[in-house]
Amino acid sequence: MKVPFTDLKKEFKRVLLSLSFTEEKAELCATIFAGNSRDGVYSHGLNRFSAFVNTVKEGAVDIHAEPGFVESYGMIEIWDGNSGAGMYNATKAMNRAIELAKTNGIGCLAMRNTNHWMRGGTYGWQAADAGCIGICFTNTMANMPPWGGKEPRLGNNPLIIAVPRTEGHIVLDMAMSQFSYGKLQQSSLKKEELPVYGGYDEEGNLTNDPSAIIKSRRALPIGYWKGSGLAFILDVLLTAISGGKSTAAINSTVKESGVSQFFLCLYKSDYNQMLIDEIIRYTKSSAPAGPGGHISYPGENTLATRRMNELNGIPVDKRIWEELLKM
């Protein structure tokens, strides 16, 4: 079934207000959850909402907390999320990085002790909408083995890079695992196999069964050793600059909480759209690999899905939608 964006957002906000969220926080978080589903990232929209509500009820998320400034080094600011709502904290952090960049050309903010920001791409779009190049990443609990290892010791540490563009922003949003855990959960819900190997089962066999990968917490790194190395260095960078929890410390908690995040913005008045368009045209000039092959730049399919869902309504799982209505 399909639901209009406004109806989906209204139900999210109703539940959040019932949990004693302030009007501002309920509006912001409801907008992000609804926006994720609208953009086709259903795993971090409606499908993830009840899990978020549970973290609030369990006390992992302090709904009254506000992120706070700790110290600064030039254009670098360190903030503490004070265990607040991850989406709210990340939005505030990116807004501050944008503000610094608009004044100085560059703005950087590292945040410790925060919570899951849901879809990281949200903050890339936020930066690009403000006319900034945005780079952000987060660490997570251990859900990926280091290359050559058997047990999960790395987070899949999503990385986002966004560049503003008049005809549609370029927004790369990728986890360091072949498939994000959101995608694994979505495929598992649909009882679909992955198109390529996505990780290992509990016996150590490569598999395209998303449920087996979720159970083993042994997702396959992108690019094998390269993805493993990139996940590792992102965790090191985050911890070194923010003074927050590393994946090792996050993993010692029962629920994933207290993560560290990084937000960097670059700003100039002209990004030379003609040169950016030239790169896109040249990339798309490659012949399709096979029947039905399609070349798109990062963010292009997201924008197309957004426009389609705004026009026709957002596809929702009827069972999950009905659960939301009863919450």
Short mmCIF file of N, CA, C and O in Angstrom, two decimals, residues 1-7 37-38 42 304-316:
data_model
loop_
_atom_site.label_atom_id
_atom_site.label_comp_id
_atom_site.label_asym_id
_atom_site.label_seq_id
_atom_site.Cartn_x
_atom_site.Cartn_y
_atom_site.Cartn_z
N MET A 1 0.84 -1.19 0.00
CA MET A 1 0.00 0.00 0.00
C MET A 1 0.88 1.24 0.00
O MET A 1 2.07 1.16 0.28
N LYS A 2 0.26 2.38 -0.35
CA LYS A 2 1.01 3.63 -0.42
C LYS A 2 0.36 4.69 0.48
O LYS A 2 -0.85 4.76 0.60
N VAL A 3 1.23 5.49 1.11
CA VAL A 3 0.79 6.49 2.08
C VAL A 3 1.43 7.83 1.71
O VAL A 3 2.62 7.87 1.41
N PRO A 4 0.68 8.93 1.74
CA PRO A 4 1.28 10.24 1.48
C PRO A 4 2.33 10.61 2.53
O PRO A 4 2.23 10.20 3.69
N PHE A 5 3.32 11.38 2.12
CA PHE A 5 4.39 11.81 3.01
C PHE A 5 3.83 12.49 4.26
O PHE A 5 4.28 12.22 5.38
N THR A 6 2.85 13.37 4.08
CA THR A 6 2.31 14.11 5.21
C THR A 6 1.66 13.19 6.24
O THR A 6 1.77 13.43 7.45
N ASP A 7 0.99 12.13 5.78
CA ASP A 7 0.34 11.19 6.70
C ASP A 7 1.38 10.38 7.47
O ASP A 7 1.22 10.15 8.68
N SER A 37 11.91 7.11 4.15
CA SER A 37 11.00 6.25 3.39
C SER A 37 10.66 6.87 2.04
O SER A 37 10.61 6.18 1.02
N ARG A 38 10.42 8.18 2.01
CA ARG A 38 10.11 8.88 0.76
C ARG A 38 11.23 8.69 -0.26
O ARG A 38 10.97 8.50 -1.46
N TYR A 42 13.75 2.60 2.89
CA TYR A 42 12.67 2.14 3.78
C TYR A 42 13.22 1.51 5.07
O TYR A 42 12.59 1.57 6.12
N ALA A 304 15.12 10.49 -8.04
CA ALA A 304 14.03 9.98 -8.89
C ALA A 304 12.97 9.29 -8.02
O ALA A 304 11.76 9.47 -8.24
N THR A 305 13.43 8.50 -7.04
CA THR A 305 12.50 7.81 -6.14
C THR A 305 11.72 8.83 -5.31
O THR A 305 10.52 8.68 -5.10
N ARG A 306 12.40 9.87 -4.84
CA ARG A 306 11.75 10.92 -4.04
C ARG A 306 10.60 11.55 -4.84
O ARG A 306 9.48 11.68 -4.33
N ARG A 307 10.90 11.92 -6.07
CA ARG A 307 9.88 12.58 -6.90
C ARG A 307 8.71 11.66 -7.19
O ARG A 307 7.54 12.07 -7.17
N MET A 308 9.00 10.38 -7.44
CA MET A 308 7.94 9.40 -7.72
C MET A 308 7.06 9.18 -6.49
O MET A 308 5.82 9.15 -6.59
N ASN A 309 7.70 9.04 -5.32
CA ASN A 309 6.94 8.79 -4.09
C ASN A 309 6.16 10.03 -3.63
O ASN A 309 5.11 9.91 -3.01
N GLU A 310 6.69 11.21 -3.93
CA GLU A 310 5.93 12.44 -3.61
C GLU A 310 4.68 12.53 -4.47
O GLU A 310 3.63 13.03 -4.03
N LEU A 311 4.79 12.02 -5.70
CA LEU A 311 3.66 12.08 -6.63
C LEU A 311 2.63 10.99 -6.35
O LEU A 311 1.42 11.25 -6.34
N ASN A 312 3.12 9.77 -6.12
CA ASN A 312 2.22 8.61 -6.04
C ASN A 312 1.98 8.08 -4.63
O ASN A 312 1.16 7.18 -4.44
N GLY A 313 2.71 8.59 -3.63
CA GLY A 313 2.62 8.06 -2.29
C GLY A 313 3.80 7.14 -2.00
O GLY A 313 4.43 6.60 -2.91
N ILE A 314 4.10 6.96 -0.72
CA ILE A 314 5.25 6.17 -0.29
C ILE A 314 4.84 4.72 -0.07
O ILE A 314 3.91 4.45 0.71
N PRO A 315 5.50 3.76 -0.72
CA PRO A 315 5.18 2.35 -0.48
C PRO A 315 5.51 1.97 0.97
O PRO A 315 6.59 2.29 1.46
N VAL A 316 4.56 1.33 1.64
CA VAL A 316 4.79 0.89 3.02
C VAL A 316 4.33 -0.56 3.17
O VAL A 316 3.45 -1.03 2.45
#
